[in-house]
Coordinates of C-alpha atoms in Angstrom, one line a residue:
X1 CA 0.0 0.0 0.0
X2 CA 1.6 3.5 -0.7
X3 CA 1.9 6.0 1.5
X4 CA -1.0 8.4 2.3
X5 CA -0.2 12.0 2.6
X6 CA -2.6 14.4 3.8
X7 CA -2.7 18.3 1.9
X8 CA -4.3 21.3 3.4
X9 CA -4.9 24.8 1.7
X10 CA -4.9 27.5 4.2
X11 CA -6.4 30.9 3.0
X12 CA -6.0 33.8 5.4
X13 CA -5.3 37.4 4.4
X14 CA -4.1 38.4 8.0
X15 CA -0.6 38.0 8.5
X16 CA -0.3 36.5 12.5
X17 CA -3.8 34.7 12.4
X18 CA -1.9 32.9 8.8
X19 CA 1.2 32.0 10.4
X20 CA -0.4 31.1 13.7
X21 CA -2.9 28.4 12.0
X22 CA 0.4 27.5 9.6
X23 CA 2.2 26.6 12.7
X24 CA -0.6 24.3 13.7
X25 CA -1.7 22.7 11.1
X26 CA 2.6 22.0 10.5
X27 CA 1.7 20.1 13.7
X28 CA -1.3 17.6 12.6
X29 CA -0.8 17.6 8.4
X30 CA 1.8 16.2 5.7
X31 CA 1.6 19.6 3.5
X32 CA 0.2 22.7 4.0
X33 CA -0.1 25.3 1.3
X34 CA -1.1 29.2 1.9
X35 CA -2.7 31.3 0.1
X36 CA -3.4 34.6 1.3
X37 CA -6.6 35.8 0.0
X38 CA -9.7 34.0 -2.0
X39 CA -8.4 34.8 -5.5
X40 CA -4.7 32.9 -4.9
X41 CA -6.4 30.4 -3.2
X42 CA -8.5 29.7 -5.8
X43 CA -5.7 29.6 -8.2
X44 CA -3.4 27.4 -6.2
X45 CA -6.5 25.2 -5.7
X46 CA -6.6 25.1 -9.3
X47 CA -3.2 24.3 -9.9
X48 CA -3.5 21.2 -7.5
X49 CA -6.7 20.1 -9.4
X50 CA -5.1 19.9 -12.7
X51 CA -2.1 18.1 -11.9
X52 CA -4.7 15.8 -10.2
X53 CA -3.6 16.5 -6.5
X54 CA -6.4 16.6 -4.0
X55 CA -6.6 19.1 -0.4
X56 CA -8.3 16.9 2.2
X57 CA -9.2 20.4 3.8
X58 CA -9.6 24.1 3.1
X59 CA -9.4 26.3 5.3
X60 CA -10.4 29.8 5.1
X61 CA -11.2 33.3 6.1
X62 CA -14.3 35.1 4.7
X63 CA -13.5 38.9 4.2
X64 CA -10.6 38.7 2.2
X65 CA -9.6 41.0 -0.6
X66 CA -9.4 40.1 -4.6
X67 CA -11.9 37.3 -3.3
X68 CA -14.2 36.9 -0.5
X69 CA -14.1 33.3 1.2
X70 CA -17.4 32.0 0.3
X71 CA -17.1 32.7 -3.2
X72 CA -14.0 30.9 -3.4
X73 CA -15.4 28.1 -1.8
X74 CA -18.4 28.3 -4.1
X75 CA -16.1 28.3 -7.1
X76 CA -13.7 25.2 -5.9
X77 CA -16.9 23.7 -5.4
X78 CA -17.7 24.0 -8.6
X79 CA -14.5 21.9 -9.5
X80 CA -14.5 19.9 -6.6
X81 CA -18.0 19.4 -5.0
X82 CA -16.6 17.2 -2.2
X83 CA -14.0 19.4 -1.0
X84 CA -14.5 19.8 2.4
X85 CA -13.9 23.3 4.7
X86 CA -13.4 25.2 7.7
X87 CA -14.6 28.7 8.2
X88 CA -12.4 31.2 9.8
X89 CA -13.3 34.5 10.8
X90 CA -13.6 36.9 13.1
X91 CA -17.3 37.8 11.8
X92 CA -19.9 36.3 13.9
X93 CA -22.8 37.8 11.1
X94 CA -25.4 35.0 10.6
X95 CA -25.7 35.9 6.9
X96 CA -22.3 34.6 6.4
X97 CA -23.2 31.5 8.5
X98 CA -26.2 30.8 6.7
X99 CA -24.4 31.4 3.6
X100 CA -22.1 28.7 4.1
X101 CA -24.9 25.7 4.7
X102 CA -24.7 23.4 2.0
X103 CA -21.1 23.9 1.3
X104 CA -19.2 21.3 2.5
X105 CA -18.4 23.3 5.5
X106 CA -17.5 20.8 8.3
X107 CA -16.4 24.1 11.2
X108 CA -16.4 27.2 12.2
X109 CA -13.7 28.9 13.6
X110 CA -14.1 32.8 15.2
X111 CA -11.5 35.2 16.2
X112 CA -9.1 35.6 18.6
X113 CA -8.5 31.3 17.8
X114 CA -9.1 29.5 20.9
X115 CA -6.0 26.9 20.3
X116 CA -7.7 24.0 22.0
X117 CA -11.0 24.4 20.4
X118 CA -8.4 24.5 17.0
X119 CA -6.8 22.1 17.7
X120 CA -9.3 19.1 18.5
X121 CA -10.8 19.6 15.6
X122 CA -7.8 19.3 13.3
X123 CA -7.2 16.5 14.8
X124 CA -10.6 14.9 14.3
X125 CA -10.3 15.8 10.9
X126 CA -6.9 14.4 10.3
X127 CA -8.6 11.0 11.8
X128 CA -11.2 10.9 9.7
X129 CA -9.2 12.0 6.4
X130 CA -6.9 9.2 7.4
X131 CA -9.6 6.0 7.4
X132 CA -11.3 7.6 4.3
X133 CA -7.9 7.6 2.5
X134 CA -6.9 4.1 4.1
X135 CA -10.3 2.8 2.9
X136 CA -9.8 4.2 -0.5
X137 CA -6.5 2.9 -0.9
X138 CA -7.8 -0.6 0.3
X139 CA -10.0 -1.0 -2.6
X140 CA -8.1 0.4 -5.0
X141 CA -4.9 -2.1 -4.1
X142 CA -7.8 -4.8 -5.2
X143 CA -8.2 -3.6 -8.8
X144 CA -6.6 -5.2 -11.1
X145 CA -6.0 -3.8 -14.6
X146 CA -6.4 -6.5 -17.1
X147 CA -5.7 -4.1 -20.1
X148 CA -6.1 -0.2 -21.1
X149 CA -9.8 -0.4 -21.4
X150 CA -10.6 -3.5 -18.4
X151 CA -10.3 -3.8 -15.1
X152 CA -11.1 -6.5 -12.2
X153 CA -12.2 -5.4 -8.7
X154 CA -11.3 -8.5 -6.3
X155 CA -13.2 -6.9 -3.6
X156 CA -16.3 -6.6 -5.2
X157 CA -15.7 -9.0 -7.7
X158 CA -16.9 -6.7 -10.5
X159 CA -15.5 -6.2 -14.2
X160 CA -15.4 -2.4 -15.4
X161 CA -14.3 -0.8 -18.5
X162 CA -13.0 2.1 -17.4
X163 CA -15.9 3.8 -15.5
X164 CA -18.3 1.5 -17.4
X165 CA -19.7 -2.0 -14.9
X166 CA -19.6 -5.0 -17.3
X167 CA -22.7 -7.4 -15.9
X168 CA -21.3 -10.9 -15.4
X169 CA -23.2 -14.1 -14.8
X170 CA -22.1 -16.0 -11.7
X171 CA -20.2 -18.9 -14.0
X172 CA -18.6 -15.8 -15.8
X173 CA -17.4 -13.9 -12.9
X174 CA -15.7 -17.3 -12.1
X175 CA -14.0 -17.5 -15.0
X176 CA -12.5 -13.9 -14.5
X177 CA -11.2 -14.9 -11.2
X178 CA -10.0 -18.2 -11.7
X179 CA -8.1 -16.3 -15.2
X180 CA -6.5 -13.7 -12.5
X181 CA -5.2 -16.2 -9.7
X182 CA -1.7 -16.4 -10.3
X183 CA -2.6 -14.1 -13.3
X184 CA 1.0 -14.6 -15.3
X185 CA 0.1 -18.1 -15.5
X186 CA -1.4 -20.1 -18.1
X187 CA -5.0 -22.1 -17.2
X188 CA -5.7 -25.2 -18.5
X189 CA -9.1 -26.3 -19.5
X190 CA -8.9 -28.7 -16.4
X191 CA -8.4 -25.9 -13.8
X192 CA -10.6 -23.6 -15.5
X193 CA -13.7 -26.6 -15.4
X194 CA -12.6 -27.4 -11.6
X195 CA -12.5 -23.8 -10.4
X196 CA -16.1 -23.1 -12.3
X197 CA -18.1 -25.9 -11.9
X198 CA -15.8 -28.3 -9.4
X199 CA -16.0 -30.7 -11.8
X200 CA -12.9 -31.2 -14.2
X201 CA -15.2 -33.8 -15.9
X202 CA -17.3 -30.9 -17.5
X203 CA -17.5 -30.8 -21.2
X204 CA -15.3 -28.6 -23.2
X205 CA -18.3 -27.3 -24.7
X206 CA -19.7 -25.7 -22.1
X207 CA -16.8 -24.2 -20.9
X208 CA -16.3 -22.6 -24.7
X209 CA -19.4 -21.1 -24.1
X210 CA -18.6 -19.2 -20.8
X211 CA -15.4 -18.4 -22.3
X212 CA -17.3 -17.0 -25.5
X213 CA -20.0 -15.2 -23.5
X214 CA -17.5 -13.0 -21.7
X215 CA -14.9 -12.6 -25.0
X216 CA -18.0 -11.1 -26.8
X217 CA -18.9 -8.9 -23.7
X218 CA -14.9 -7.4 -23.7
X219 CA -14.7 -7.9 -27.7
X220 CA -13.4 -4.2 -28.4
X221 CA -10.2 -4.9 -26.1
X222 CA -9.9 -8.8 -26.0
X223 CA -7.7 -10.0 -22.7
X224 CA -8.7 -13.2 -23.0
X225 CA -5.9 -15.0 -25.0
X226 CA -6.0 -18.9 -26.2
X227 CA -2.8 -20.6 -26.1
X228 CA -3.0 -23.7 -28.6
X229 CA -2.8 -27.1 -27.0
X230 CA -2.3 -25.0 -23.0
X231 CA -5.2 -23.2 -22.2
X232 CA -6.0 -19.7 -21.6
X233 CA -4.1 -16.5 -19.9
X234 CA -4.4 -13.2 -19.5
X235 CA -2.9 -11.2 -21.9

């Protein structure tokens, strides 16, 4: 499993209440980016996004110049509707508050920072950004890509190409996984008929047929490959 690294963007136009909340989140988070008002945040965001890099949280003040909080976080949303965010402000006004329902805002910090309060709730979210990303990670480390276009979820057990879900019958999602155990390998028809049907005694024919039915379902990317006189591989 690779490593998981967790990446915060911290937007704050006010120099100590930046460098204070820097110093913390130093303290709890892999990487942390700053931004110091909406409109660089929103570009560094941007930046990130395109090179495919995710923030596991924002952070941010709301009466910024260039760009008010909200309206960055309405426009990251816009590229990102799962991002999730903390408020920071020293505004108590409700409209603000209100504002922000609905926007994947998880807190809601005021000024002066109560450190504690800050804190325990960076450190909640850290925990929970950690078993998402470990839970994540878990299921991807069961796909298996057959080719460019096909994929194998041992988890789940399902076939996908790409984003697409390719419906297999029971006997067919059989022959995908006895195809990918010890996937280098070649299967012989014997393996293949005692791993389907527990039966190495099952006619040739009717394990042609399974083979067929799921060769004609992955037909514009063929991984199944017949090895004359061996049996079958993935290839």
């Amino acid at each position: 499993m690779s490593e998981i690294i967790t990446r915060v963007l911290l937007v704050e136009d006010e120099e100590d209440a930046r460098e204070i909340l820097e110093f913390y989140l130093d303290t709890i988070f892999d990487e942390v980016q700053i931004a110091c008002d909406g409109e660089q945040g929103l570009e560094l965001y941007k930046k990130y996004h395109d090179e495919n890099k995710t923030f596991d949280l924002v952070l941010t003040d709301i009466k910024m110049p260039n760009k008010d909080g909200l309206s960055m976080i309405d426009d990251i949303t816009v590229l990102n509707e799962n991002q999730k965010f903390i408020i920071v402000s020293a505004y108590k006004d409700e409209e603000y508050l209100f504002r922000s329902i609905g926007l994947n805002v998880i807190s809601y910090f005021v000024k002066p920072l109560e450190v504690k309060t800050v804190m325990e709730m960076l450190k909640k979210v850290k925990t929970k950004v950690l078993e998402d990303k470990s839970s994540k990670q878990e299921d991807l480390d069961e796909v298996i890509k057959l080719n460019q276009t096909y994929s194998y979820n041992r988890k789940t057990n399902l076939l996908y190409k790409n984003d697409e879900l390719i419906n297999l019958s029971k006997k067919e999602t059989l022959l995908i996984q006895a195809l990918i155990t010890n996937i280098k390998e070649i299967k012989t028809k014997e393996y293949l008929k005692e791993f389907i049907w527990n039966d190495s005694n099952t006619s040739d024919a009717t394990m042609r047929t399974v083979i067929k039915r799921v060769k004609d379902k992955v037909s514009d990317d063929d991984f199944i490959v017949s090895k004359k006189g061996l049996g079958y591989i993935v290839e």
